[in-house]
Amino acid sequence: MIYLDNSATTKPHEDVLKTFHTVSSKYFANPSSIHRMGGQVEDLLTKSRQQIADLLGVGSQEVVFTSGGTESNNLAIKGVAEQYKNRGKHIITTQIEHPSVLETCRHLEQMGYEITYLPVNDKGEVSVNDVKEAIRPDTILITIMHVNNEIGSVQPIEKLAEIVEQYPTVLFHVDHVQGFGKITIPYGHKGIDLITISGHKIHGLKGSACLIKKQHISLSPLQHGGAQEDRVRPGTENVANAVSLAKAIRLALEEQKNYHQLQELNQTIREELKNYLQVTINSPKHGAHHILNFSVQNFKPEVLIHAFSDEGVVVSTKSACSSRQNEASHVLKACGKTDEDASAAVRVSMNANQSQDDINAFISAFKKIMSKYEKVMG
Amino acid sequence: MSHIYLDHAATTPLHESVQEQMTSVMQNHFGNPSSIHFFGRDSRKLLDQARTTIAKSINAPFTSLIFTSGGTEANNLAIFGSAYANEQYGRHIITTQIEHHAVLHPCERLESEGFDVTYLPVDETGQVDLNQLKEALRDDTILVTIMSVNNEVGVIQPIQEIGELLEEHQAVFHTDAVQAYGVQQIDVQEMKVDLLTASSHKIYGPKGVGFLYKHEKHHLKQQVFGGEQERKWRSGTENTLAIAGFEQAVKVLMEERESRNTHYQALFNELIAQLEKQEMEFSINGDLNNRVSNIVNISFPKTEVEMFLTNLDLAGIAVSSGSACTAGSIDPSHVLKAMYGEEDERLYNSIRFSFGIHNTLDEMKQVAEKIQPIVERLKSLS
């Protein structure tokens, strides 16, 4: 099987698995225990935190381990909203965020917060000027994703950071889940306050993730209990996951050097798809190379996915987090696509080391499917 | 020097079969269970199997489990989730003074938001009084949260009686069964609980996973927002690897719970016998007739807990003074405080021993032999 659904989840790296295996079997004690066995485990946790911080160029106390990207996004948004509600209750986001951001914002709306959902252009990009104009005296948070998970559009994070930096009472959270290991953002930038990174999208393990939280920020915790993670995130630390996340982050940054090769692969697929009149390419031309979203007229995406499966190629409908719903993609609709195209989207998502052979296999599968289809349709 | 680990209430090692299971899952099943293709369906199958096994282990329906990132998250979801969902019926909550901090701190937080919380006292044996609970119940009580087994002293609370008492009352009944699951048979129907928390890493499963059982008739206010996982009670890509490991831990638990209890009881008996043989002065905190087999909290008069723990650690014995989540800074235990009052010296000289499947009778002898000179020395310092 050729796996082209790396934006849903990735196959864990061998070294990550080995790390997890070693730590979970040899260092099982509770890092909060004061005996030496606990102390050893605490050391491992401290080292992982330091390693991640060094790789990203932030402080080690700025790395908060969580159970996943969803929790990190929830912690960043709810945490800021609650902590800084006396400053104001206005939050700015975009219409194309991941459900873990959008649903959290909708929840806050019910709690009396005001949310501005900024539109995007037909390329899925938010306008820097729109963001600037949306900022009000009572704005406390801007939360904007880096790389969109459905179409791969890339937001101008650095430019946004520069703007936000001019507003000391406005915090900036970046959902970096799909961008990490592909496109770097300036982690240490003073204008960026919170960054979400998830392990299982970068060949790490599910349940391993972190939130980068700059030192000057306090977050109201989502949960209450023990004093772990500097009181921001209680619960016995999952040290095996933390160490494996540090490993996954290191490997992802190393392999990021191969990312540019995906541009050619992306282009190869585009060239092929252009041969079919019924195909609309939904991903912007200058988006991230690893995600390519397209729709085929009169083809239900489930049908297309199963047809690909039969040819040994795995692709997906929009996002796994919402792929069980049959409704149109909120991302594509925000980009101005027709309901038809927005409901028919199929996503190819590559890892940093995807091979030309894999893409050739995808293309020949697609050709086969289309020729069968044309025969049926006559 | 090999360590003798007697801190299983803090966390347990992975069971060998859990490790094997997880290795196999890691290598062969990485899909996102929400994906509709082969890899997704394959992971979904694993997840469904685990849910089936684990639900069965507490006699609950398949759909009643909500997987979380651990016991703390499950307790938080239970307490905040039901408090916010039932606010219109009242804002009174009843708990006890001896709960885990993952219950107490959410309750304190709700208090600061205007909820009224009654913290029931316990007697010298660590027991909650049913009559006091009855008296504390009000028309506007919406939640009663009482732990099944205390993590520091191992005392068992009368959960089923409480469940029966609350049957006719509107209050949702939650129990933190994190310490009970490994040693007690759990039947949510019989116990008449509405919500129940369990954690994997206390029963030889991996860290980072737990569950909240939720009776279908109850609604919770969602706490983590995002995708539609866990029937929308808990968003986020399911941690299939940890959940599969958890399942394996439960499978073994179901086979071995009884024999484990026998083993733990034998270890307990041996430890006490050996301590007596050393002619040491000590007393057991809690209730000898109403305790779980794997936890014992012992007071050694005229010793000082912090030095005691350091000495034991140097001697290769890993124990604790109470909950690992409060360790780090050794504040006097809130549990012993509730049992004995603020002034009692047992607050400052008590150690928790918690047994596991790998401990041996011979280790108990070694522990007693190593403790004896430490206690003598500490006594001479006092």
Short mmCIF file of C-alpha atoms in Angstrom, two decimals, chain B:
data_model
loop_
_atom_site.label_atom_id
_atom_site.label_comp_id
_atom_site.label_asym_id
_atom_site.label_seq_id
_atom_site.Cartn_x
_atom_site.Cartn_y
_atom_site.Cartn_z
CA MET B 1 22.25 -2.11 43.94
CA SER B 2 18.86 -3.37 42.93
CA HIS B 3 15.90 -1.31 43.98
CA ILE B 4 12.91 -2.63 45.80
CA TYR B 5 9.97 -0.77 44.29
CA LEU B 6 7.05 -0.34 46.68
CA ASP B 7 5.42 2.67 45.09
CA HIS B 8 2.88 0.97 42.83
CA ALA B 9 0.12 3.38 43.84
CA ALA B 10 2.19 6.12 42.15
CA THR B 11 2.64 4.13 38.97
CA THR B 12 3.25 0.56 37.82
CA PRO B 13 5.71 -0.81 35.28
CA LEU B 14 4.34 -2.01 31.96
CA HIS B 15 3.22 -5.62 32.09
CA GLU B 16 5.39 -7.70 29.80
CA SER B 17 2.43 -8.71 27.66
CA VAL B 18 1.39 -5.05 27.41
CA GLN B 19 4.79 -4.21 26.09
CA GLU B 20 4.57 -6.99 23.52
CA GLN B 21 1.12 -5.90 22.47
CA MET B 22 2.21 -2.30 22.11
CA THR B 23 5.27 -3.24 20.09
CA SER B 24 3.09 -5.13 17.66
CA VAL B 25 0.54 -2.33 17.42
CA MET B 26 3.28 0.25 16.91
CA GLN B 27 4.72 -1.62 13.99
CA ASN B 28 1.54 -2.66 12.28
CA HIS B 29 -1.31 -0.27 13.03
CA PHE B 30 -0.67 3.41 12.79
CA GLY B 31 -3.73 4.71 10.93
CA ASN B 32 -6.00 7.44 12.18
CA PRO B 33 -9.20 5.68 13.31
CA SER B 34 -11.27 8.47 11.78
CA SER B 35 -9.88 7.86 8.29
CA ILE B 36 -12.20 5.91 6.02
CA HIS B 37 -9.48 3.98 4.17
CA PHE B 38 -7.88 0.66 5.07
CA PHE B 39 -5.38 2.05 7.61
CA GLY B 40 -8.12 3.98 9.35
CA ARG B 41 -10.54 1.07 9.46
CA ASP B 42 -7.79 -1.16 10.78
CA SER B 43 -7.11 1.23 13.67
CA ARG B 44 -10.82 1.69 14.27
CA LYS B 45 -11.12 -2.06 14.69
CA LEU B 46 -8.40 -2.06 17.35
CA LEU B 47 -10.09 0.79 19.13
CA ASP B 48 -13.47 -0.96 19.07
CA GLN B 49 -11.95 -4.15 20.40
CA ALA B 50 -10.29 -2.30 23.26
CA ARG B 51 -13.49 -0.48 24.08
CA THR B 52 -15.36 -3.79 24.14
CA THR B 53 -12.87 -5.47 26.47
CA ILE B 54 -12.58 -2.55 28.84
CA ALA B 55 -16.33 -1.84 28.96
CA LYS B 56 -16.94 -5.48 29.78
CA SER B 57 -14.44 -5.30 32.64
CA ILE B 58 -16.72 -2.88 34.50
CA ASN B 59 -19.97 -4.37 33.21
CA ALA B 60 -20.76 -1.29 31.15
CA PRO B 61 -22.13 -0.88 27.62
CA PHE B 62 -19.66 -0.33 24.76
CA THR B 63 -20.83 3.23 24.16
CA SER B 64 -20.42 4.35 27.76
CA LEU B 65 -16.63 4.71 27.81
CA ILE B 66 -14.87 7.98 27.07
CA PHE B 67 -11.13 7.51 26.61
CA THR B 68 -9.06 10.36 28.01
CA SER B 69 -5.38 11.17 28.43
CA GLY B 70 -5.46 9.82 31.98
CA GLY B 71 -7.16 9.78 35.38
CA THR B 72 -6.72 13.50 35.96
CA GLU B 73 -8.47 14.39 32.72
CA ALA B 74 -11.27 11.89 33.39
CA ASN B 75 -11.87 13.33 36.89
CA ASN B 76 -11.85 16.85 35.49
CA LEU B 77 -14.28 15.92 32.74
CA ALA B 78 -16.57 14.23 35.25
CA ILE B 79 -16.61 17.16 37.67
CA PHE B 80 -16.56 20.20 35.39
CA GLY B 81 -18.62 18.37 32.77
CA SER B 82 -21.45 17.46 35.10
CA ALA B 83 -21.33 20.68 37.13
CA TYR B 84 -21.75 22.84 34.03
CA ALA B 85 -24.30 20.50 32.46
CA ASN B 86 -26.54 20.55 35.54
CA GLU B 87 -26.14 24.10 36.78
CA GLN B 88 -29.80 24.82 36.16
CA TYR B 89 -30.76 22.24 38.82
CA GLY B 90 -28.47 23.62 41.50
CA ARG B 91 -24.89 24.49 42.28
CA HIS B 92 -24.14 22.28 45.27
CA ILE B 93 -21.49 19.58 45.13
CA ILE B 94 -20.53 17.03 47.78
CA THR B 95 -17.10 15.42 48.00
CA THR B 96 -14.76 14.35 50.80
CA GLN B 97 -11.68 15.83 52.39
CA ILE B 98 -9.54 12.88 51.33
CA GLU B 99 -9.98 12.90 47.56
CA HIS B 100 -7.10 13.00 45.11
CA HIS B 101 -6.07 16.48 44.03
CA ALA B 102 -7.50 15.80 40.58
CA VAL B 103 -10.89 15.89 42.32
CA LEU B 104 -10.25 18.43 45.07
CA HIS B 105 -8.75 21.08 42.84
CA PRO B 106 -11.57 21.03 40.28
CA CYS B 107 -14.00 21.33 43.19
CA GLU B 108 -12.06 24.29 44.60
CA ARG B 109 -12.08 25.87 41.17
CA LEU B 110 -15.86 25.47 40.95
CA GLU B 111 -16.17 27.02 44.40
CA SER B 112 -14.33 30.08 43.12
CA GLU B 113 -16.89 30.22 40.31
CA GLY B 114 -19.77 30.35 42.77
CA PHE B 115 -20.56 26.68 43.28
CA ASP B 116 -21.09 25.52 46.85
CA VAL B 117 -18.93 22.52 47.80
CA THR B 118 -19.29 20.38 50.92
CA TYR B 119 -16.11 18.51 51.84
CA LEU B 120 -17.27 15.63 54.02
CA PRO B 121 -14.95 14.74 56.89
CA VAL B 122 -13.79 11.19 57.57
CA ASP B 123 -13.28 9.38 60.85
CA GLU B 124 -9.97 8.12 62.26
CA THR B 125 -10.16 5.08 60.03
CA GLY B 126 -10.61 7.22 56.93
CA GLN B 127 -14.26 6.32 56.43
CA VAL B 128 -16.99 8.63 55.22
CA ASP B 129 -20.14 8.52 57.35
CA LEU B 130 -23.27 7.76 55.34
CA ASN B 131 -25.41 9.72 57.75
CA GLN B 132 -23.29 12.77 57.27
CA LEU B 133 -23.66 12.37 53.54
CA LYS B 134 -27.43 12.09 53.95
CA GLU B 135 -27.48 15.27 56.00
CA ALA B 136 -25.32 17.12 53.52
CA LEU B 137 -27.59 16.26 50.58
CA ARG B 138 -29.76 19.15 49.51
CA ASP B 139 -32.36 19.73 46.85
CA ASP B 140 -29.81 21.69 44.86
CA THR B 141 -27.06 19.06 45.11
CA ILE B 142 -26.10 18.18 41.56
CA LEU B 143 -22.97 16.09 42.03
CA VAL B 144 -21.53 13.74 44.61
CA THR B 145 -17.95 12.68 43.95
CA ILE B 146 -16.37 10.18 46.34
CA MET B 147 -13.35 8.03 45.65
CA SER B 148 -13.65 4.24 45.78
CA VAL B 149 -10.28 3.63 47.39
CA ASN B 150 -8.01 6.23 48.90
CA ASN B 151 -4.60 6.41 47.25
CA GLU B 152 -2.64 7.20 50.39
CA VAL B 153 -4.09 4.87 53.01
CA GLY B 154 -5.98 2.31 50.92
CA VAL B 155 -9.27 2.72 52.79
CA ILE B 156 -12.36 1.57 50.90
CA GLN B 157 -15.47 3.75 50.81
CA PRO B 158 -18.97 2.25 50.76
CA ILE B 159 -19.62 3.14 47.13
CA GLN B 160 -22.54 0.81 46.55
CA GLU B 161 -24.36 2.06 49.66
CA ILE B 162 -23.79 5.62 48.52
CA GLY B 163 -25.02 4.68 45.06
CA GLU B 164 -28.21 3.25 46.56
CA LEU B 165 -28.68 6.27 48.76
CA LEU B 166 -28.44 8.56 45.73
CA GLU B 167 -30.66 6.50 43.49
CA GLU B 168 -33.70 8.66 44.18
CA HIS B 169 -31.77 11.91 44.22
CA GLN B 170 -31.07 14.12 41.21
CA ALA B 171 -27.35 14.30 42.03
CA VAL B 172 -24.97 12.63 39.61
CA PHE B 173 -22.72 10.15 41.41
CA HIS B 174 -19.08 10.02 40.36
CA THR B 175 -16.39 7.83 41.84
CA ASP B 176 -12.66 8.07 41.27
CA ALA B 177 -11.85 4.36 41.00
CA VAL B 178 -8.22 4.83 39.92
CA GLN B 179 -6.85 2.91 42.92
CA ALA B 180 -9.73 0.44 43.04
CA TYR B 181 -9.67 -0.87 39.49
CA GLY B 182 -6.56 -2.99 39.95
CA VAL B 183 -7.75 -4.75 43.08
CA GLN B 184 -11.54 -4.64 43.27
CA GLN B 185 -14.19 -6.06 41.06
CA ILE B 186 -15.90 -3.09 39.43
CA ASP B 187 -19.51 -3.38 38.31
CA VAL B 188 -21.01 0.00 37.49
CA GLN B 189 -24.54 -1.42 37.48
CA GLU B 190 -24.20 -2.91 40.94
CA MET B 191 -22.35 0.08 42.33
CA LYS B 192 -25.04 2.35 40.93
CA VAL B 193 -22.53 4.96 39.87
CA ASP B 194 -23.19 7.40 37.05
CA LEU B 195 -19.58 8.29 36.35
CA LEU B 196 -16.41 6.36 37.12
CA THR B 197 -12.74 7.18 36.52
CA ALA B 198 -9.98 4.66 35.86
CA SER B 199 -6.37 4.98 34.75
CA SER B 200 -4.14 2.65 32.79
CA HIS B 201 -0.74 3.27 34.39
CA LYS B 202 -1.91 2.12 37.79
CA ILE B 203 -2.77 -1.33 36.43
CA TYR B 204 0.41 -2.15 34.47
CA GLY B 205 -0.73 -0.33 31.34
CA PRO B 206 0.90 2.66 29.62
CA LYS B 207 0.76 6.23 30.89
CA GLY B 208 -1.27 8.80 29.01
CA VAL B 209 -4.55 6.94 28.89
CA GLY B 210 -7.55 6.47 31.13
CA PHE B 211 -11.30 6.48 30.80
CA LEU B 212 -14.43 7.99 32.18
CA TYR B 213 -17.44 5.69 32.31
CA LYS B 214 -20.61 7.71 31.75
CA HIS B 215 -24.12 6.37 32.19
CA GLU B 216 -26.02 7.12 29.00
CA LYS B 217 -28.75 9.02 30.80
CA HIS B 218 -26.32 11.75 31.83
CA HIS B 219 -25.09 14.66 29.85
CA LEU B 220 -21.70 16.30 30.31
CA LYS B 221 -20.55 19.65 29.12
CA GLN B 222 -17.74 18.97 26.69
CA GLN B 223 -14.31 20.18 27.89
CA VAL B 224 -11.93 19.56 24.97
CA PHE B 225 -13.26 20.87 21.68
CA GLY B 226 -12.50 19.79 18.13
CA GLY B 227 -13.22 16.68 16.08
CA GLU B 228 -16.02 14.22 16.65
CA GLN B 229 -13.98 11.55 18.40
CA GLU B 230 -15.36 9.75 21.48
CA ARG B 231 -18.89 10.73 20.40
CA LYS B 232 -17.81 14.34 20.82
CA TRP B 233 -17.30 13.97 24.58
CA ARG B 234 -13.54 14.22 24.02
CA SER B 235 -12.00 15.51 20.81
CA GLY B 236 -8.56 14.62 19.49
CA THR B 237 -7.08 11.78 17.44
CA GLU B 238 -7.52 8.65 19.50
CA ASN B 239 -4.32 7.39 21.10
CA THR B 240 -4.76 3.91 19.66
CA LEU B 241 -1.36 2.66 20.77
CA ALA B 242 -1.93 3.51 24.43
CA ILE B 243 -5.53 2.33 24.30
CA ALA B 244 -4.45 -1.03 22.87
CA GLY B 245 -1.86 -1.30 25.65
CA PHE B 246 -4.54 -0.42 28.19
CA GLU B 247 -6.76 -3.16 26.78
CA GLN B 248 -4.03 -5.75 27.21
CA ALA B 249 -3.44 -4.59 30.80
CA VAL B 250 -7.16 -5.02 31.49
CA LYS B 251 -7.19 -8.47 29.91
CA VAL B 252 -4.43 -9.65 32.22
CA LEU B 253 -6.02 -7.89 35.16
CA MET B 254 -9.28 -9.75 34.64
CA GLU B 255 -7.44 -13.05 34.70
CA GLU B 256 -5.16 -12.22 37.58
CA ARG B 257 -7.00 -9.82 39.85
CA GLU B 258 -7.85 -12.48 42.38
CA SER B 259 -4.41 -14.05 42.48
CA ARG B 260 -2.83 -10.59 42.62
CA ASN B 261 -4.93 -9.77 45.66
CA THR B 262 -3.81 -12.99 47.33
CA HIS B 263 -0.22 -12.09 46.55
CA TYR B 264 -0.57 -8.51 47.83
CA GLN B 265 -2.20 -9.72 51.03
CA ALA B 266 0.66 -12.16 51.58
CA LEU B 267 3.17 -9.34 51.04
CA PHE B 268 1.28 -7.17 53.49
CA ASN B 269 1.21 -9.93 56.11
CA GLU B 270 4.88 -10.62 55.63
CA LEU B 271 5.88 -6.95 55.86
CA ILE B 272 3.94 -6.53 59.10
CA ALA B 273 5.30 -9.80 60.53
CA GLN B 274 8.85 -8.82 59.65
CA LEU B 275 8.47 -5.33 61.12
CA GLU B 276 7.16 -6.95 64.31
CA LYS B 277 10.06 -9.35 64.29
CA GLN B 278 12.40 -6.37 64.24
CA GLU B 279 10.61 -5.19 67.38
CA MET B 280 9.91 -1.83 65.90
CA GLU B 281 7.32 0.58 67.10
CA PHE B 282 4.78 1.30 64.37
CA SER B 283 1.06 1.62 63.73
CA ILE B 284 -1.08 1.28 60.65
CA ASN B 285 -3.00 4.33 59.44
CA GLY B 286 -6.44 3.50 58.19
CA ASP B 287 -8.71 0.56 58.70
CA LEU B 288 -7.33 -2.96 58.81
CA ASN B 289 -10.75 -4.41 58.14
CA ASN B 290 -11.63 -2.14 55.32
CA ARG B 291 -8.59 -1.67 53.14
CA VAL B 292 -7.32 -2.81 49.77
CA SER B 293 -4.57 -5.41 49.80
CA ASN B 294 -1.93 -3.42 47.94
CA ILE B 295 -1.65 -0.20 49.94
CA VAL B 296 -0.56 0.20 53.53
CA ASN B 297 0.30 3.44 55.27
CA ILE B 298 2.47 3.01 58.35
CA SER B 299 3.43 5.47 61.04
CA PHE B 300 6.81 5.11 62.71
CA PRO B 301 6.74 7.25 65.87
CA LYS B 302 9.60 9.66 66.51
CA THR B 303 10.87 9.58 62.95
CA GLU B 304 10.78 12.44 60.48
CA VAL B 305 9.29 11.54 57.11
CA GLU B 306 11.55 13.52 54.80
CA MET B 307 14.77 12.10 56.28
CA PHE B 308 13.14 8.70 56.49
CA LEU B 309 12.35 8.72 52.78
CA THR B 310 15.86 9.88 51.89
CA ASN B 311 17.38 7.11 53.97
CA LEU B 312 15.08 4.49 52.50
CA ASP B 313 15.96 5.71 49.02
CA LEU B 314 19.67 5.39 49.79
CA ALA B 315 18.97 1.90 51.04
CA GLY B 316 17.36 1.11 47.68
CA ILE B 317 13.75 1.16 48.76
CA ALA B 318 11.37 3.26 46.65
CA VAL B 319 8.34 4.28 48.68
CA SER B 320 6.52 7.56 49.21
CA SER B 321 4.82 9.61 51.83
CA GLY B 322 1.62 9.95 49.91
CA SER B 323 0.51 10.86 46.47
CA ALA B 324 3.23 11.39 43.88
CA CYS B 325 1.28 14.31 42.53
CA THR B 326 1.79 16.22 45.77
CA ALA B 327 5.32 15.02 46.33
CA GLY B 328 8.26 17.18 45.42
CA SER B 329 7.48 19.42 48.29
CA ILE B 330 6.46 17.32 51.24
CA ASP B 331 3.44 19.04 52.64
CA PRO B 332 1.69 17.10 55.37
CA SER B 333 -0.84 14.75 53.82
CA HIS B 334 -4.34 16.19 53.54
CA VAL B 335 -5.64 12.66 53.97
CA LEU B 336 -3.94 12.03 57.32
CA LYS B 337 -4.92 15.54 58.36
CA ALA B 338 -8.56 14.72 57.70
CA MET B 339 -8.23 11.49 59.68
CA TYR B 340 -6.26 12.72 62.68
CA GLY B 341 -6.46 16.51 62.79
CA GLU B 342 -3.73 19.04 62.12
CA GLU B 343 -1.62 18.45 65.20
CA ASP B 344 -1.12 14.70 65.08
CA GLU B 345 2.47 13.53 64.80
CA ARG B 346 1.46 10.77 62.40
CA LEU B 347 1.21 13.49 59.75
CA TYR B 348 4.99 13.78 59.93
CA ASN B 349 6.14 10.18 60.36
CA SER B 350 4.08 8.07 57.97
CA ILE B 351 5.15 6.13 54.91
CA ARG B 352 3.05 4.54 52.18
CA PHE B 353 4.04 1.11 50.94
CA SER B 354 2.21 -0.06 47.83
CA PHE B 355 2.78 -3.57 46.54
CA GLY B 356 3.04 -4.95 43.03
CA ILE B 357 3.06 -8.22 41.18
CA HIS B 358 6.85 -8.45 41.06
CA ASN B 359 7.46 -7.96 44.77
CA THR B 360 8.53 -11.04 46.74
CA LEU B 361 8.15 -12.15 50.34
CA ASP B 362 11.90 -12.05 50.67
CA GLU B 363 11.87 -8.37 49.67
CA MET B 364 9.52 -7.68 52.58
CA LYS B 365 12.06 -9.24 54.92
CA GLN B 366 14.84 -7.12 53.39
CA VAL B 367 12.72 -4.00 53.72
CA ALA B 368 12.04 -4.63 57.40
CA GLU B 369 15.70 -5.33 58.02
CA LYS B 370 16.74 -2.14 56.27
CA ILE B 371 14.12 -0.05 57.98
CA GLN B 372 15.07 -1.12 61.50
CA PRO B 373 18.45 0.64 61.76
CA ILE B 374 17.10 3.69 59.93
CA VAL B 375 14.27 4.04 62.41
CA GLU B 376 16.65 3.58 65.35
CA ARG B 377 18.96 6.27 64.03
CA LEU B 378 16.15 8.71 63.32
CA LYS B 379 14.69 8.12 66.75
CA SER B 380 18.02 8.89 68.36
CA LEU B 381 18.07 12.19 66.45
CA SER B 382 14.66 13.26 67.63
#
